[in-house]
Amino acid sequence: MSHEEMVALGKYIITTGGCDDCHSPKIMTQQGLMPDTTKRFSGSPQGMQLPPIDSKSLQPGNWISLSSDITAFVGPWGISYAVNLTPDSATGIGAWSEENFIKALRTGKHLGQENGRPILPPMPWHGIGQKNDQDLKAMFAYLKSLPPIKNQVPSPVAPPDVGRMIKGK
């Protein structure tokens, strides 16, 4: 398969897989929230302020809370932010190798590192990691073909630290 065919396959997989749902900031349109195509796949916006966090979101068995643009998530795991999937070398996946990308999606570990931090919910890495090598390589080829967007996504916040962020604590 040629590089162009790999990029096209990757675009198809990522577009139909709903990756925009979490990894692209949203704008309000007449059809409701839609991905901001100028910031596509750039992840949770740098400097975004979350509304006050409901402590019930941190309890096991409760549903998660979402940021207004659906790029940040609060749940029993703490706060997770959708990562920048553009090929920006400093803030996105520009410095990642294809091997790192595939290992991350197969192991649920950031950068595919054995001792790396876990990839947090709601990222469906369990299912995506079941794709065959060609599909995962195609996804990586497509993401690397996009224009890089500099956007430093916040680091995840562990549950004890989230508790300190709740008003009144």
XYZ file of N, CA and C in Angstrom:
507
model
N 0.860 -1.180 0.000
C 0.000 0.000 0.000
C 0.903 1.240 0.000
N 0.591 2.206 -0.859
C 1.393 3.435 -0.937
C 1.157 4.314 0.291
N 2.038 5.286 0.492
C 1.887 6.207 1.626
C 0.558 6.962 1.518
N 0.201 7.398 0.314
C -1.056 8.125 0.111
C -2.258 7.257 0.456
N -2.195 5.981 0.106
C -3.278 5.060 0.455
C -3.347 4.827 1.964
N -2.183 4.768 2.614
C -2.157 4.609 4.075
C -2.780 5.828 4.746
N -2.440 7.023 4.282
C -3.002 8.253 4.848
C -4.514 8.267 4.648
N -4.977 7.885 3.455
C -6.422 7.860 3.177
C -7.136 6.849 4.076
N -6.540 5.681 4.273
C -7.132 4.681 5.156
C -7.161 5.207 6.590
N -6.079 5.817 7.029
C -6.028 6.382 8.372
C -7.071 7.470 8.574
N -7.244 8.312 7.580
C -8.271 9.366 7.657
C -9.650 8.728 7.809
N -9.927 7.697 7.042
C -11.208 7.005 7.119
C -11.428 6.413 8.516
N -10.425 5.716 9.038
C -10.558 5.072 10.347
C -10.775 6.109 11.442
N -9.983 7.168 11.432
C -10.069 8.191 12.478
C -11.360 8.992 12.371
N -11.776 9.308 11.153
C -13.014 10.069 10.967
C -14.228 9.251 11.380
N -14.286 8.014 10.950
C -15.444 7.181 11.294
C -15.368 6.663 12.725
N -14.185 6.699 13.309
C -14.014 6.248 14.689
C -14.397 7.294 15.720
N -14.713 8.513 15.281
C -15.159 9.552 16.199
C -14.047 10.204 17.014
N -12.822 10.175 16.533
C -11.710 10.758 17.296
C -11.883 12.267 17.519
N -12.575 12.938 16.581
C -12.881 14.368 16.751
C -13.710 14.616 18.005
N -14.534 13.642 18.375
C -15.449 13.826 19.508
C -14.720 14.300 20.763
N -13.535 13.774 21.012
C -12.782 14.152 22.219
C -11.533 14.973 21.910
N -10.862 14.676 20.812
C -9.552 15.278 20.549
C -9.601 16.601 19.802
N -10.782 17.077 19.423
C -10.895 18.374 18.751
C -11.756 19.312 19.583
N -11.244 20.535 19.881
C -12.096 21.519 20.560
C -13.346 21.778 19.711
N -14.399 22.223 20.345
C -15.678 22.427 19.647
C -16.043 23.911 19.564
N -16.863 24.199 18.582
C -17.478 25.515 18.454
C -18.985 25.298 18.323
N -19.750 26.285 18.749
C -21.207 26.191 18.649
C -21.630 26.612 17.243
N -22.454 25.790 16.622
C -23.007 26.083 15.296
C -24.520 25.936 15.369
N -25.196 26.160 14.247
C -26.643 25.977 14.217
C -27.030 24.514 14.439
N -26.092 23.590 14.192
C -26.343 22.166 14.446
C -25.859 21.741 15.825
N -25.449 22.687 16.662
C -24.916 22.364 17.987
C -23.403 22.365 17.964
N -22.796 21.712 18.958
C -21.343 21.661 19.031
C -20.778 20.855 17.869
N -19.786 21.445 17.213
C -19.100 20.781 16.106
C -17.600 20.974 16.286
N -16.783 20.039 15.774
C -15.338 20.209 15.885
C -14.881 21.501 15.216
N -13.975 22.198 15.887
C -13.361 23.407 15.335
C -12.285 22.942 14.358
N -12.549 23.053 13.062
C -11.624 22.528 12.056
C -10.283 23.253 12.048
N -10.202 24.446 12.631
C -8.916 25.152 12.707
C -8.042 24.604 13.826
N -8.626 23.798 14.711
C -7.878 23.222 15.840
C -8.054 21.707 15.887
N -8.321 21.114 14.741
C -8.640 19.695 14.676
C -7.537 18.831 15.266
N -7.923 17.977 16.178
C -7.059 17.003 16.849
C -5.984 17.633 17.726
N -6.155 18.913 18.096
C -5.157 19.583 18.946
C -5.382 19.313 20.431
N -6.430 18.588 20.793
C -6.662 18.200 22.180
C -7.320 19.291 23.001
N -7.324 19.064 24.291
C -7.936 20.000 25.230
C -7.175 21.328 25.183
N -7.873 22.446 25.014
C -7.180 23.728 24.844
C -6.326 24.124 26.054
N -5.128 24.575 25.742
C -4.208 25.076 26.764
C -4.868 26.221 27.510
N -4.802 26.192 28.821
C -5.344 27.276 29.633
C -6.842 27.229 29.847
N -7.519 26.191 29.336
C -8.964 26.090 29.520
C -9.280 25.956 31.008
N -10.256 26.692 31.464
C -10.677 26.616 32.858
C -11.898 25.711 32.965
N -11.837 24.752 33.852
C -12.981 23.877 34.078
C -13.954 24.554 35.033
N -15.235 24.300 34.882
C -16.198 24.819 35.856
C -15.972 24.122 37.198
N -16.610 24.591 38.258
C -16.464 23.896 39.548
C -16.792 22.411 39.387
N -16.010 21.584 40.052
C -16.150 20.133 39.930
C -17.086 19.609 41.005
N -18.054 18.824 40.576
C -18.988 18.186 41.501
C -18.293 16.977 42.122
N -18.168 16.947 43.432
C -17.459 15.860 44.095
C -18.085 14.495 43.810
N -19.365 14.458 43.435
C -20.019 13.184 43.103
C -19.373 12.541 41.876
N -18.784 13.364 40.987
C -18.129 12.839 39.795
C -16.927 11.976 40.141
N -16.388 12.149 41.336
C -15.174 11.437 41.730
C -15.463 10.105 42.409
N -16.719 9.812 42.646
C -17.084 8.591 43.350
C -17.277 7.438 42.369
N -16.726 6.262 42.679
C -16.944 5.102 41.803
C -18.442 4.857 41.586
N -18.785 4.478 40.390
C -20.167 4.180 40.051
C -20.932 5.368 39.510
N -20.363 6.559 39.609
C -21.022 7.749 39.068
C -20.535 8.019 37.664
N -21.360 8.715 36.916
C -21.013 9.053 35.551
C -20.033 10.208 35.557
N -19.370 10.413 34.464
C -18.353 11.448 34.373
C -18.953 12.813 34.059
N -18.175 13.847 34.352
C -18.511 15.210 33.966
C -17.614 15.574 32.785
N -18.122 16.417 31.902
C -17.376 16.816 30.715
C -17.150 18.321 30.712
N -16.059 18.756 30.064
C -15.869 20.185 29.850
C -16.871 20.634 28.793
N -17.055 21.931 28.673
C -18.057 22.450 27.730
C -17.740 22.118 26.278
N -16.475 21.870 25.961
C -16.134 21.514 24.571
C -15.807 20.029 24.413
N -16.076 19.262 25.446
C -15.933 17.797 25.442
C -14.490 17.367 25.143
N -13.510 18.058 25.762
C -12.111 17.648 25.632
C -11.473 17.345 26.986
N -12.210 17.556 28.077
C -11.714 17.239 29.419
C -12.809 16.473 30.152
N -12.388 15.532 31.004
C -13.319 14.604 31.631
C -12.964 14.416 33.100
N -13.980 14.414 33.951
C -13.786 14.211 35.386
C -14.536 12.952 35.788
N -13.860 12.078 36.501
C -14.478 10.839 36.968
C -13.682 10.272 38.121
N -13.989 9.070 38.544
C -13.288 8.463 39.678
C -11.767 8.380 39.485
N -11.291 8.449 38.249
C -9.852 8.405 37.952
C -9.186 9.766 38.125
N -9.974 10.833 38.293
C -9.441 12.191 38.392
C -9.903 13.026 37.208
N -8.990 13.798 36.633
C -9.299 14.607 35.447
C -8.390 14.146 34.323
N -8.981 13.833 33.193
C -8.197 13.493 32.004
C -8.499 14.514 30.916
N -7.480 14.799 30.135
C -7.575 15.770 29.050
C -7.223 15.071 27.744
N -8.010 15.317 26.710
C -7.713 14.736 25.400
C -6.381 15.293 24.906
N -5.491 14.398 24.490
C -4.149 14.818 24.073
C -4.145 15.406 22.675
N -3.090 16.153 22.404
C -2.849 16.752 21.096
C -2.328 15.657 20.169
N -3.095 15.333 19.144
C -2.713 14.293 18.191
C -2.077 14.852 16.929
N -1.835 16.170 16.869
C -1.196 16.745 15.685
C 0.309 16.463 15.753
N 1.004 16.597 14.620
C 2.433 16.289 14.609
C 3.340 17.405 15.139
N 2.830 18.248 16.040
C 3.695 19.232 16.671
C 4.717 18.477 17.527
N 5.994 18.768 17.337
C 7.047 18.022 18.032
C 7.084 18.275 19.528
N 6.723 19.476 19.961
C 6.816 19.811 21.386
C 5.556 19.451 22.161
N 4.373 19.572 21.541
C 3.126 19.408 22.294
C 2.211 18.308 21.758
N 2.544 17.740 20.628
C 1.713 16.708 20.017
C 2.486 15.411 19.863
N 2.181 14.669 18.796
C 2.827 13.371 18.578
C 3.973 13.457 17.571
N 4.443 14.662 17.295
C 5.503 14.851 16.307
C 6.784 14.094 16.619
N 7.107 13.921 17.883
C 8.326 13.210 18.268
C 8.084 11.719 18.501
N 6.834 11.282 18.414
C 6.510 9.868 18.621
C 6.951 9.064 17.400
N 7.342 7.836 17.643
C 7.586 6.906 16.542
C 6.301 6.124 16.294
N 6.233 5.513 15.136
C 5.094 4.644 14.832
C 4.999 3.533 15.877
N 6.139 3.014 16.303
C 6.162 1.954 17.312
C 5.575 2.452 18.641
N 5.944 3.682 19.075
C 5.381 4.249 20.314
C 3.871 4.354 20.211
N 3.384 4.836 19.077
C 1.954 5.030 18.855
C 1.209 3.706 18.980
N 1.703 2.691 18.301
C 1.045 1.384 18.320
C 1.102 0.772 19.724
N 2.258 0.862 20.384
C 2.382 0.311 21.741
C 1.442 1.020 22.708
N 1.305 2.334 22.556
C 0.406 3.084 23.441
C -1.019 2.572 23.311
N -1.463 2.358 22.077
C -2.837 1.909 21.854
C -3.036 0.437 22.202
N -1.984 -0.315 22.226
C -2.109 -1.733 22.581
C -1.951 -1.978 24.081
N -1.187 -1.121 24.769
C -0.904 -1.353 26.188
C -1.666 -0.418 27.120
N -2.198 0.696 26.588
C -2.856 1.671 27.453
C -1.885 2.479 28.285
N -0.634 2.542 27.840
C 0.403 3.313 28.531
C 0.868 4.450 27.627
N 0.965 5.663 28.201
C 1.409 6.830 27.447
C 2.765 6.539 26.797
N 2.874 6.844 25.523
C 4.064 6.589 24.708
C 4.400 5.103 24.586
N 3.520 4.241 25.053
C 3.784 2.816 24.977
C 4.877 2.363 25.922
N 5.245 3.214 26.861
C 6.313 2.886 27.807
C 5.781 1.970 28.902
N 6.519 0.913 29.197
C 6.081 -0.083 30.177
C 5.711 0.558 31.514
N 6.493 1.515 31.967
C 6.223 2.177 33.241
C 5.562 3.541 33.051
N 5.028 3.782 31.856
C 4.382 5.063 31.580
C 3.067 5.202 32.323
N 2.579 6.424 32.367
C 1.294 6.655 33.021
C 0.191 6.007 32.193
N -0.890 5.601 32.851
C -1.991 4.985 32.107
C -2.702 5.999 31.207
N -3.189 5.514 30.091
C -4.077 6.313 29.254
C -5.439 6.221 29.930
N -5.982 7.364 30.303
C -7.173 7.406 31.148
C -8.476 7.401 30.354
N -9.573 7.053 31.030
C -10.897 7.161 30.421
C -11.159 8.603 30.004
N -11.969 8.782 29.030
C -12.779 7.812 28.304
C -12.103 7.257 27.048
N -10.779 7.423 26.911
C -10.083 6.934 25.721
C -10.287 5.432 25.575
N -10.880 5.005 24.448
C -11.188 3.578 24.260
C -10.019 2.778 23.683
N -8.864 2.884 24.324
C -7.669 2.222 23.802
C -7.831 0.704 23.750
N -8.648 0.138 24.640
C -8.839 -1.324 24.637
C -9.335 -1.805 23.280
N -10.312 -1.109 22.728
C -10.864 -1.501 21.433
C -9.975 -1.098 20.271
N -9.463 0.111 20.324
C -8.607 0.589 19.231
C -7.363 -0.277 19.121
N -6.832 -0.701 20.251
C -5.637 -1.535 20.253
C -5.834 -2.894 19.617
N -7.088 -3.280 19.363
C -7.381 -4.557 18.710
C -7.284 -4.458 17.189
N -7.144 -3.241 16.677
C -7.011 -3.087 15.224
C -5.727 -3.757 14.763
N -5.703 -4.140 13.492
C -4.498 -4.791 12.975
C -3.386 -3.758 12.769
N -2.173 -4.237 12.568
C -1.020 -3.354 12.419
C -1.205 -2.351 11.291
N -1.734 -2.802 10.164
C -1.911 -1.896 9.026
C -2.838 -0.745 9.389
N -3.939 -1.023 10.072
C -4.872 0.041 10.457
C -4.218 1.032 11.414
N -3.485 0.532 12.404
C -2.826 1.423 13.357
C -1.736 2.248 12.669
N -1.004 1.631 11.762
C 0.024 2.367 11.006
C -0.636 3.424 10.122
N -1.784 3.094 9.543
C -2.504 4.058 8.709
C -3.001 5.243 9.544
N -3.504 4.963 10.738
C -3.944 6.043 11.625
C -2.779 6.976 11.942
N -1.636 6.404 12.254
C -0.444 7.200 12.563
C -0.028 8.022 11.341
N -0.032 7.406 10.155
C 0.351 8.118 8.926
C -0.574 9.308 8.691
N -1.872 9.122 8.906
C -2.813 10.227 8.724
C -2.548 11.351 9.721
N -2.408 11.006 10.995
C -2.160 12.039 12.007
C -0.865 12.793 11.720
N 0.157 12.088 11.261
C 1.431 12.751 10.945
C 1.322 13.632 9.700
N 0.297 13.424 8.871
C 0.119 14.230 7.655
C -0.592 15.559 7.929
N -1.146 15.711 9.122
C -1.902 16.920 9.461
C -0.961 18.081 9.759
N -1.467 19.310 9.669
C -0.621 20.440 10.077
C -0.405 20.412 11.592
N 0.832 20.669 12.044
C 1.068 20.687 13.490
C 0.390 21.891 14.136
N -0.155 21.688 15.312
C -0.772 22.771 16.084
C -0.124 22.757 17.463
N 0.476 23.878 17.824
C 1.102 23.984 19.146
C 0.009 24.198 20.182
N -0.154 23.236 21.069
C -1.160 23.308 22.128
C -0.726 22.382 23.253
N -0.244 22.955 24.340
C 0.194 22.164 25.482
C -1.013 21.788 26.332
N -1.430 20.554 26.209
C -2.577 20.037 26.956
C -2.161 19.853 28.416
N -3.041 20.195 29.373
C -2.689 19.969 30.782
C -2.438 18.487 31.071
N -1.639 18.234 32.075
C -1.394 16.855 32.527
C -2.617 16.357 33.291
N -2.838 15.049 33.302
C -3.949 14.503 34.089
C -3.800 14.882 35.568
N -4.925 14.913 36.261
C -4.941 15.230 37.688
C -5.485 14.009 38.420
N -4.715 13.537 39.406
C -5.114 12.358 40.180
C -6.252 12.703 41.144
N -7.068 11.725 41.544
C -8.218 11.990 42.416
C -7.922 12.804 43.678
N -6.834 12.530 44.428
C -6.636 13.353 45.635
C -6.445 14.835 45.303
N -5.773 15.120 44.177
C -5.538 16.506 43.789
C -6.812 17.162 43.266
N -7.691 16.386 42.644
C -8.976 16.918 42.192
C -9.783 17.389 43.389
N -9.735 16.608 44.471
C -10.466 16.971 45.680
C -10.097 18.359 46.181
N -8.838 18.736 46.037
C -8.396 20.070 46.456
C -8.897 21.162 45.525
N -9.293 20.775 44.304
C -9.771 21.757 43.329
C -11.251 22.096 43.546
N -11.959 21.261 44.297
C -13.388 21.480 44.513
C -13.565 22.646 45.470
N -14.443 23.558 45.105
C -14.694 24.729 45.954
C -15.109 24.290 47.349
N -14.598 25.019 48.334
C -14.969 24.733 49.709
C -14.036 23.758 50.392
N -13.016 23.269 49.692
C -12.073 22.335 50.330
C -10.722 22.987 50.460
